[in-house]
Short mmCIF file of C-alpha atoms in Angstrom, two decimals:
data_model
loop_
_atom_site.label_atom_id
_atom_site.label_comp_id
_atom_site.label_asym_id
_atom_site.label_seq_id
_atom_site.Cartn_x
_atom_site.Cartn_y
_atom_site.Cartn_z
CA MET S 1 -20.11 -14.30 -55.04
CA ALA S 2 -18.52 -16.72 -52.78
CA LYS S 3 -18.92 -16.12 -49.56
CA ALA S 4 -16.13 -14.87 -46.85
CA THR S 5 -15.71 -17.53 -44.48
CA THR S 6 -13.92 -16.45 -40.73
CA MET S 7 -12.20 -18.69 -39.04
CA GLY S 8 -12.57 -18.83 -35.53
CA PRO S 9 -9.78 -19.63 -32.72
CA MET S 10 -7.86 -22.85 -33.34
CA LYS S 11 -8.53 -25.40 -30.79
CA ILE S 12 -4.99 -27.01 -29.76
CA LYS S 13 -5.99 -29.84 -28.52
CA GLU S 14 -4.78 -31.15 -24.95
CA SER S 15 -2.80 -34.52 -24.96
CA GLY S 16 -2.76 -36.90 -22.09
CA GLY S 17 -0.27 -36.45 -20.17
CA TYR S 18 -1.57 -32.49 -19.14
CA ARG S 19 -5.37 -33.41 -19.00
CA THR S 20 -3.64 -35.84 -16.39
CA PHE S 21 -1.64 -33.13 -14.95
CA LYS S 22 -4.84 -30.72 -14.56
CA VAL S 23 -6.36 -33.31 -12.89
CA PHE S 24 -4.51 -33.25 -9.92
CA ASN S 25 -3.57 -29.85 -9.78
CA ALA S 26 -7.14 -29.64 -9.24
CA ILE S 27 -7.01 -32.30 -6.74
CA ILE S 28 -3.95 -30.81 -4.94
CA LEU S 29 -5.16 -27.39 -4.65
CA THR S 30 -8.27 -28.82 -3.25
CA LEU S 31 -6.81 -30.24 -0.18
CA ILE S 32 -4.15 -27.51 0.30
CA SER S 33 -7.18 -25.15 0.21
CA ILE S 34 -9.16 -27.60 2.80
CA ALA S 35 -6.43 -27.61 4.86
CA MET S 36 -5.89 -23.50 4.60
CA LEU S 37 -10.02 -23.43 5.82
CA TYR S 38 -11.08 -25.99 7.68
CA PRO S 39 -9.23 -24.78 10.91
CA PHE S 40 -11.08 -21.17 10.24
CA LEU S 41 -13.94 -23.39 9.93
CA TYR S 42 -13.18 -24.88 12.95
CA LEU S 43 -12.63 -21.88 14.59
CA VAL S 44 -16.43 -20.61 14.04
CA ALA S 45 -18.56 -23.65 14.76
CA GLN S 46 -16.38 -23.68 18.41
CA SER S 47 -17.51 -20.30 19.09
CA PHE S 48 -20.87 -20.82 18.26
CA SER S 49 -21.13 -24.14 20.32
CA SER S 50 -21.73 -24.92 24.04
CA THR S 51 -18.68 -25.76 26.60
CA GLN S 52 -19.90 -29.81 26.87
CA ALA S 53 -19.78 -29.58 23.33
CA ILE S 54 -16.54 -28.36 23.29
CA VAL S 55 -15.20 -30.30 26.43
CA ALA S 56 -16.61 -33.36 25.07
CA GLY S 57 -14.89 -32.83 21.24
CA GLU S 58 -17.61 -33.15 19.42
CA VAL S 59 -17.94 -29.88 17.43
CA GLY S 60 -16.43 -29.97 13.92
CA LEU S 61 -17.14 -27.98 11.56
CA ILE S 62 -20.95 -27.73 12.11
CA PRO S 63 -22.10 -25.71 15.74
CA LYS S 64 -23.46 -28.09 18.42
CA ASP S 65 -25.67 -26.84 20.70
CA PHE S 66 -25.38 -23.64 18.91
CA ASN S 67 -25.19 -20.38 20.74
CA VAL S 68 -24.24 -16.64 20.81
CA ASP S 69 -23.87 -16.18 24.17
CA THR S 70 -19.72 -15.19 24.08
CA TYR S 71 -20.79 -13.04 20.83
CA LYS S 72 -22.84 -11.16 23.25
CA TYR S 73 -20.93 -10.99 26.34
CA VAL S 74 -17.97 -9.09 24.50
CA ILE S 75 -19.68 -7.07 22.21
CA THR S 76 -22.45 -5.82 24.46
CA ASP S 77 -19.53 -5.28 26.98
CA GLY S 78 -19.53 -1.88 26.43
CA LYS S 79 -15.90 -1.62 25.62
CA PHE S 80 -15.38 -3.85 22.65
CA ILE S 81 -16.62 -0.79 20.06
CA PRO S 82 -13.99 1.41 21.19
CA TYR S 83 -11.33 -0.35 21.65
CA TYR S 84 -12.38 -1.79 17.97
CA GLY S 85 -12.87 1.86 16.50
CA ASN S 86 -9.15 2.28 18.36
CA THR S 87 -8.19 -0.21 16.32
CA VAL S 88 -9.75 0.87 13.14
CA ILE S 89 -7.95 4.92 13.57
CA TYR S 90 -4.52 3.52 14.27
CA SER S 91 -4.65 0.68 11.36
CA LEU S 92 -5.96 4.09 9.24
CA ILE S 93 -3.07 5.73 10.32
CA GLY S 94 0.14 3.79 10.61
CA THR S 95 -0.66 2.04 7.99
CA VAL S 96 -1.02 5.62 5.96
CA CYS S 97 2.27 7.13 7.58
CA ALA S 98 4.04 3.57 6.78
CA LEU S 99 3.54 3.36 3.19
CA LEU S 100 4.66 7.26 2.82
CA PHE S 101 7.84 6.68 4.75
CA SER S 102 8.19 3.08 3.21
CA ALA S 103 8.09 4.75 -0.67
CA LEU S 104 10.20 7.62 -0.17
CA LEU S 105 13.30 5.46 1.62
CA ALA S 106 12.69 2.34 -1.18
CA TYR S 107 11.99 4.91 -4.52
CA PRO S 108 16.02 6.77 -3.45
CA LEU S 109 17.64 3.63 -3.45
CA SER S 110 15.89 1.80 -6.30
CA LYS S 111 18.12 4.43 -8.85
CA ALA S 112 21.82 3.52 -9.24
CA GLU S 113 22.90 7.47 -9.34
CA LEU S 114 22.29 8.00 -5.26
CA TYR S 115 25.40 8.84 -4.51
CA GLY S 116 25.92 5.97 -1.60
CA GLY S 117 22.78 4.37 -2.47
CA LYS S 118 25.05 0.39 -2.16
CA ALA S 119 26.08 0.79 1.45
CA ILE S 120 22.47 2.59 2.75
CA ASN S 121 21.09 -0.33 1.26
CA LYS S 122 23.75 -3.34 2.72
CA PHE S 123 22.89 -1.08 6.15
CA ILE S 124 19.41 -1.37 5.28
CA ILE S 125 19.43 -5.27 5.51
CA PHE S 126 21.63 -5.32 8.33
CA THR S 127 19.41 -3.59 10.89
CA MET S 128 16.91 -6.64 8.60
CA TYR S 129 19.32 -9.07 10.77
CA PHE S 130 20.23 -7.05 13.78
CA GLY S 131 18.21 -4.73 15.57
CA GLY S 132 18.30 -2.81 18.81
CA GLY S 133 15.69 -5.18 21.25
CA MET S 134 12.72 -4.32 23.20
CA ILE S 135 14.60 -2.71 25.80
CA PRO S 136 16.71 -0.33 23.52
CA ASN S 137 12.95 0.25 21.83
CA TYR S 138 11.55 0.88 25.26
CA ILE S 139 14.14 3.69 27.14
CA LEU S 140 13.53 5.31 23.20
CA MET S 141 9.75 5.97 23.85
CA VAL S 142 10.65 6.81 27.64
CA SER S 143 13.19 9.48 27.04
CA LEU S 144 11.47 11.00 24.15
CA GLY S 145 8.43 11.70 26.46
CA LEU S 146 6.07 9.05 23.74
CA ARG S 147 4.81 6.46 26.57
CA ASP S 148 1.53 6.17 26.93
CA THR S 149 0.50 8.09 24.23
CA VAL S 150 -0.54 6.77 19.87
CA ALA S 151 2.75 7.87 18.62
CA SER S 152 3.88 4.93 20.61
CA PHE S 153 1.52 2.42 19.34
CA ILE S 154 2.67 3.07 15.83
CA LEU S 155 5.67 3.88 15.37
CA PRO S 156 7.50 0.88 17.11
CA GLY S 157 5.80 -0.84 13.36
CA MET S 158 5.82 2.05 11.51
CA ILE S 159 8.88 1.36 9.06
CA SER S 160 9.07 -2.51 8.12
CA THR S 161 13.42 -3.37 6.19
CA TYR S 162 11.85 -5.95 5.18
CA TYR S 163 8.98 -4.15 2.46
CA VAL S 164 10.89 -1.46 2.47
CA ILE S 165 13.25 -3.74 0.30
CA LEU S 166 10.26 -5.35 -1.51
CA MET S 167 9.13 -1.81 -2.92
CA ARG S 168 12.30 -1.09 -3.92
CA SER S 169 12.27 -4.42 -6.16
CA PHE S 170 8.67 -3.42 -7.42
CA PHE S 171 10.24 0.70 -8.45
CA LEU S 172 13.39 -1.07 -10.14
CA SER S 173 10.74 -2.51 -12.59
CA LEU S 174 9.62 0.15 -14.00
CA PRO S 175 10.48 1.40 -17.33
CA ARG S 176 13.52 4.52 -17.02
CA GLU S 177 11.68 5.43 -20.05
CA LEU S 178 9.27 6.77 -18.64
CA GLU S 179 10.65 9.23 -16.21
CA GLU S 180 12.74 10.21 -18.26
CA ALA S 181 9.68 10.69 -20.92
CA GLY S 182 8.19 13.08 -17.49
CA GLU S 183 11.53 14.33 -17.22
CA ILE S 184 12.25 16.22 -20.25
CA ASP S 185 8.50 17.23 -19.81
CA GLY S 186 9.16 19.72 -17.53
CA LEU S 187 9.08 17.03 -14.26
CA ASP S 188 11.64 17.36 -11.26
CA LYS S 189 12.29 14.58 -8.93
CA TRP S 190 9.31 15.47 -6.83
CA GLY S 191 6.67 15.51 -10.06
CA VAL S 192 8.60 12.08 -11.41
CA PHE S 193 7.85 9.94 -7.80
CA TRP S 194 4.49 11.29 -7.60
CA ARG S 195 2.74 11.53 -10.72
CA ILE S 196 4.95 8.68 -12.21
CA ALA S 197 6.59 6.41 -10.15
CA ILE S 198 3.49 5.94 -7.32
CA PRO S 199 0.63 5.51 -10.25
CA LEU S 200 2.29 3.15 -11.96
CA SER S 201 2.91 1.37 -8.06
CA LYS S 202 -0.12 0.60 -6.96
CA PRO S 203 0.24 -3.70 -7.26
CA ILE S 204 2.88 -2.98 -4.61
CA ILE S 205 1.13 -0.13 -2.54
CA ALA S 206 -1.66 -2.86 -2.09
CA THR S 207 0.32 -5.31 -1.13
CA MET S 208 2.23 -3.50 1.70
CA ALA S 209 -1.12 -1.87 2.54
CA LEU S 210 -2.48 -4.71 3.34
CA PHE S 211 0.71 -5.84 5.08
CA TYR S 212 0.90 -3.13 7.35
CA VAL S 213 -2.89 -3.16 8.17
CA VAL S 214 -2.70 -7.35 9.30
CA GLN S 215 0.46 -5.52 11.22
CA TYR S 216 -1.87 -2.85 13.50
CA TRP S 217 -4.70 -5.10 13.41
CA ASN S 218 -3.17 -8.01 15.29
CA ASP S 219 -0.53 -5.72 17.53
CA TRP S 220 -1.24 -6.10 20.95
CA PHE S 221 2.58 -6.40 22.46
CA ASP S 222 3.19 -2.40 21.75
CA ALA S 223 -0.20 -1.78 23.59
CA PHE S 224 1.42 -4.23 26.33
CA LEU S 225 4.52 -2.07 26.80
CA TYR S 226 3.55 1.32 25.92
CA LEU S 227 -0.26 2.05 26.32
CA ASP S 228 -1.47 2.49 30.35
CA THR S 229 -4.16 4.59 29.31
CA THR S 230 -7.18 1.61 29.01
CA THR S 231 -9.20 4.03 26.92
CA LYS S 232 -6.22 4.00 24.16
CA TRP S 233 -6.06 0.05 23.80
CA PRO S 234 -7.12 -1.65 20.38
CA VAL S 235 -8.88 -4.56 20.38
CA ALA S 236 -6.34 -6.89 20.02
CA TYR S 237 -5.81 -6.10 23.63
CA TYR S 238 -8.50 -5.35 24.59
CA LEU S 239 -9.40 -9.10 24.17
CA ARG S 240 -6.07 -10.62 25.55
CA GLN S 241 -6.94 -9.83 28.63
CA LEU S 242 -10.35 -10.71 28.14
CA ILE S 243 -9.64 -14.66 27.52
CA SER S 244 -6.75 -14.16 30.54
CA SER S 245 -9.20 -13.36 32.92
CA ALA S 246 -12.00 -15.92 30.98
CA SER S 247 -9.01 -18.63 31.81
CA GLY S 248 -9.03 -17.42 35.60
CA THR S 249 -13.01 -17.97 36.41
CA SER S 250 -14.12 -20.30 38.19
CA ALA S 251 -16.43 -23.50 37.19
CA ASP S 252 -19.20 -22.63 39.22
CA ALA S 253 -19.80 -19.57 37.45
CA GLY S 254 -22.29 -20.79 34.93
CA ASP S 255 -22.18 -18.04 32.46
CA ALA S 256 -19.05 -16.82 32.90
CA MET S 257 -18.07 -21.00 32.25
CA GLN S 258 -19.43 -20.89 28.74
CA ILE S 259 -17.41 -17.95 28.08
CA ALA S 260 -14.13 -19.38 29.37
CA SER S 261 -14.71 -22.43 27.13
CA ASN S 262 -14.82 -20.56 23.59
CA ILE S 263 -13.86 -16.62 23.89
CA LYS S 264 -10.48 -17.26 22.65
CA SER S 265 -12.21 -18.97 19.33
CA CYS S 266 -14.80 -15.97 19.15
CA ALA S 267 -11.73 -13.55 19.87
CA MET S 268 -10.06 -14.70 17.01
CA VAL S 269 -13.08 -14.93 14.35
CA LEU S 270 -13.53 -10.95 15.38
CA THR S 271 -10.82 -9.72 14.86
CA SER S 272 -9.82 -11.67 11.62
CA ALA S 273 -13.08 -11.51 10.21
CA PRO S 274 -12.33 -7.83 8.97
CA ILE S 275 -9.04 -8.86 7.39
CA ILE S 276 -10.87 -12.13 5.27
CA CYS S 277 -13.04 -9.50 4.15
CA ILE S 278 -11.23 -7.07 2.76
CA TYR S 279 -8.71 -9.59 1.15
CA PRO S 280 -10.53 -10.12 -1.86
CA PHE S 281 -10.79 -6.43 -2.80
CA ILE S 282 -6.89 -6.18 -3.15
CA GLN S 283 -6.33 -9.70 -4.57
CA LYS S 284 -5.25 -8.84 -7.95
CA TYR S 285 -3.12 -6.40 -6.89
CA PHE S 286 -1.80 -8.19 -4.35
CA VAL S 287 -0.40 -11.42 -6.55
CA GLN S 288 0.95 -9.01 -8.91
CA GLY S 289 2.53 -7.19 -6.21
CA MET S 290 4.24 -9.84 -5.01
CA MET S 291 6.01 -11.01 -8.38
CA LEU S 292 6.81 -7.34 -9.53
CA GLY S 293 8.52 -7.00 -6.32
CA GLY S 294 10.61 -10.18 -6.83
CA VAL S 295 11.69 -9.01 -10.79
CA LYS S 296 14.62 -7.54 -8.92
CA GLY S 297 16.71 -7.14 -6.45
#
């Protein structure tokens, strides 16, 4: 009996032009990656270097005269950890609320049967280009009695017009047949939203979560405007105050001079490190969400 032979997957021979394209593509992407990584690696090296090396321009990608004096000063200051905790709390609360309200606004706008939907969409797009401005927002916060409260820091960045439009575009790409099947099974509009639309929207939710977390994590200006109580400050505003005070330090102050020279680098590393650690875990959702979010407008 003849033995049956199995054929493996057929390999397509790559042309010379395609191989050349792959080589150039790899080179270009490598150069872009180096260009993106170099500034951050330089900041890391500078934050661990001495004042003399920084002033002399001797710091490259490797720290010169390695020391951790700046990190010790910042972390053991007694205020850094509480302010870091404030930022974590503000970022979590703000991101959850922003995602909830953005989704509740974007999902109805993705439905053609929404009465007045086109007018509302145009109004939202209008607000993306024309805003009330800083002074009206400040007056609003004061008149509502929200100044020097956590709400005054969270509310201004809660809903971004651009993010709402991006979420609406993603909802437009969801299969209408699945929602109709849910309605046939007895789900109402809320049930379709929570049990079908939201579970299918993990990519855009992860993408928006990253955007909102970065927004709240790096925000210091709203704290500057509204928060007078120092114990409510986020870490970004505290580090800004630390940089300002260090910049005015006398050159004869020894250790303080060391801190004044590289505290900016230390501050940038400390504030950006958590976001850099989070990004790899949601990268696949980020790419998918951005691609699907632009499918329909």
